[in-house]
Amino acid sequence: PPCRENRPVGRHQVPLRAGVDASSAWIGWDRPLLTFFAQVFRTDPRDPDEEIDILWRGTSERELPRPVDAINLLEPFCDVPAEIAAQLEIDRMATLAQIDGPNQEEAKAFMVRLRDRDRRP
């Protein structure tokens, strides 16, 4: 299959290009952060049971607002299936009525505090 789904909904494994030094690639929708994401991992040479991220974008609120933003990041590593953009938009739309719970609200507030701390001179 061109794109294998892995639950939770909104996270899809994408096939790697031949010769790419990576072990897996993922793309999806993160509803609490309201962003699409792109991830590429490589097996850790020191521990074959662990993976190291080569690329991990879409970790900040609204960082990648459109499916194409995440797809473009994966293209050097993957043969991205043509239908994935539509599936990502379906995933996003399926979460439109959901709201953050108290844990998600606190996690987002914590991330803002960290970002603000890191921006101080």
C-alpha positions as MATLAB code, in Angstrom:
seq = 'PPCRENRPVGRHQVPLRAGVDASSAWIGWDRPLLTFFAQVFRTDPRDPDEEIDILWRGTSERELPRPVDAINLLEPFCDVPAEIAAQLEIDRMATLAQIDGPNQEEAKAFMVRLRDRDRRP';
ca = [
       0.000    0.000    0.000;
       1.264    3.516   -0.729;
       0.553    4.863    2.743;
       0.046    2.776    5.866;
      -2.083    4.300    8.603;
      -1.045    3.961   12.207;
      -3.435    5.016   14.938;
      -3.983    7.536   16.426;
      -5.970    8.923   13.514;
      -4.028   11.544   11.644;
      -0.594    9.864   11.666;
       0.478    8.073    8.506;
       3.679    6.242    7.632;
       5.127    7.335    4.293;
       7.390    5.097    2.164;
      11.052    6.081    2.102;
      12.927    6.605   -1.158;
      15.458    3.954   -2.109;
      18.891    4.786   -0.748;
      17.691    7.197    1.949;
      19.503    6.630    5.242;
      16.390    6.533    7.411;
      14.225    3.899    9.096;
      10.768    5.514    8.974;
       8.887    8.634    7.957;
       5.543    9.933    9.214;
       3.160   12.728    8.369;
      -0.018   13.827   10.056;
      -2.255   16.290   11.836;
      -1.778   17.356   15.464;
      -5.159   18.680   16.604;
      -4.075   20.220   19.929;
      -1.312   22.222   18.216;
      -3.417   22.912   15.104;
      -0.525   21.965   12.862;
       0.466   19.322   10.380;
       3.735   17.539   11.139;
       6.517   15.699    9.336;
       8.890   13.228   10.964;
      11.842   11.214    9.647;
      13.768    8.838   11.877;
      16.983    6.820   11.624;
      17.907    3.799   13.732;
      20.373    4.769   16.467;
      23.681    3.003   15.651;
      24.424    2.692   19.395;
      21.038    1.135   20.181;
      19.134   -0.604   17.374;
      15.928   -0.515   19.438;
      15.930    3.311   19.440;
      15.446    5.881   16.695;
      16.997    9.330   16.247;
      14.978   12.074   14.592;
      16.468   13.440   11.383;
      13.509   15.735   10.811;
      10.704   16.619   13.198;
       8.671   19.682   12.297;
       5.214   20.713   13.352;
       5.975   20.868   17.058;
       4.797   24.441   17.591;
       1.264   25.759   17.459;
       0.177   26.437   13.838;
       3.736   25.826   12.567;
       2.679   23.952    9.412;
      -0.837   25.179    8.594;
      -1.328   23.347    5.274;
      -0.753   19.720    4.251;
       1.649   20.854    1.527;
       3.896   22.445    4.183;
       4.510   19.020    5.742;
       4.637   17.205    2.398;
       7.373   19.514    1.085;
       9.532   18.688    4.112;
       9.260   14.934    3.451;
       9.913   15.016   -0.289;
      13.746   14.751   -0.031;
      13.288   11.526    1.966;
      10.075    9.972    0.650;
       7.955    9.128   -2.310;
       4.913   10.905   -0.926;
       1.673    9.378   -2.258;
      -0.469   11.815   -4.228;
      -3.553   11.091   -2.117;
      -1.916   11.984    1.207;
      -2.783   15.706    0.987;
      -6.490   14.893    0.753;
      -6.226   12.377    3.619;
      -4.464   14.939    5.825;
      -7.202   17.475    5.178;
      -9.827   14.841    6.028;
      -7.953   14.121    9.274;
      -7.940   17.835   10.116;
     -11.619   18.273    9.345;
     -12.524   15.235   11.469;
     -11.220   17.097   14.534;
     -12.927   20.463   13.992;
     -15.475   19.953   16.784;
     -12.902   18.807   19.355;
     -11.648   21.118   22.092;
      -8.668   20.987   24.403;
      -9.047   19.385   27.793;
      -7.312   20.732   30.917;
      -4.144   18.688   30.322;
      -3.782   19.930   26.755;
      -4.388   23.530   27.856;
      -1.694   23.258   30.534;
       0.757   21.585   28.139;
       0.275   24.389   25.598;
       0.727   27.049   28.297;
       3.911   25.299   29.416;
       5.243   25.305   25.840;
       4.571   29.054   25.569;
       6.452   29.648   28.827;
       9.425   27.637   27.522;
       9.418   29.501   24.215;
       9.260   32.864   25.986;
      12.081   31.833   28.320;
      14.271   30.804   25.377;
      13.662   34.155   23.624;
      14.940   36.257   26.518;
      18.324   37.902   25.927;
];
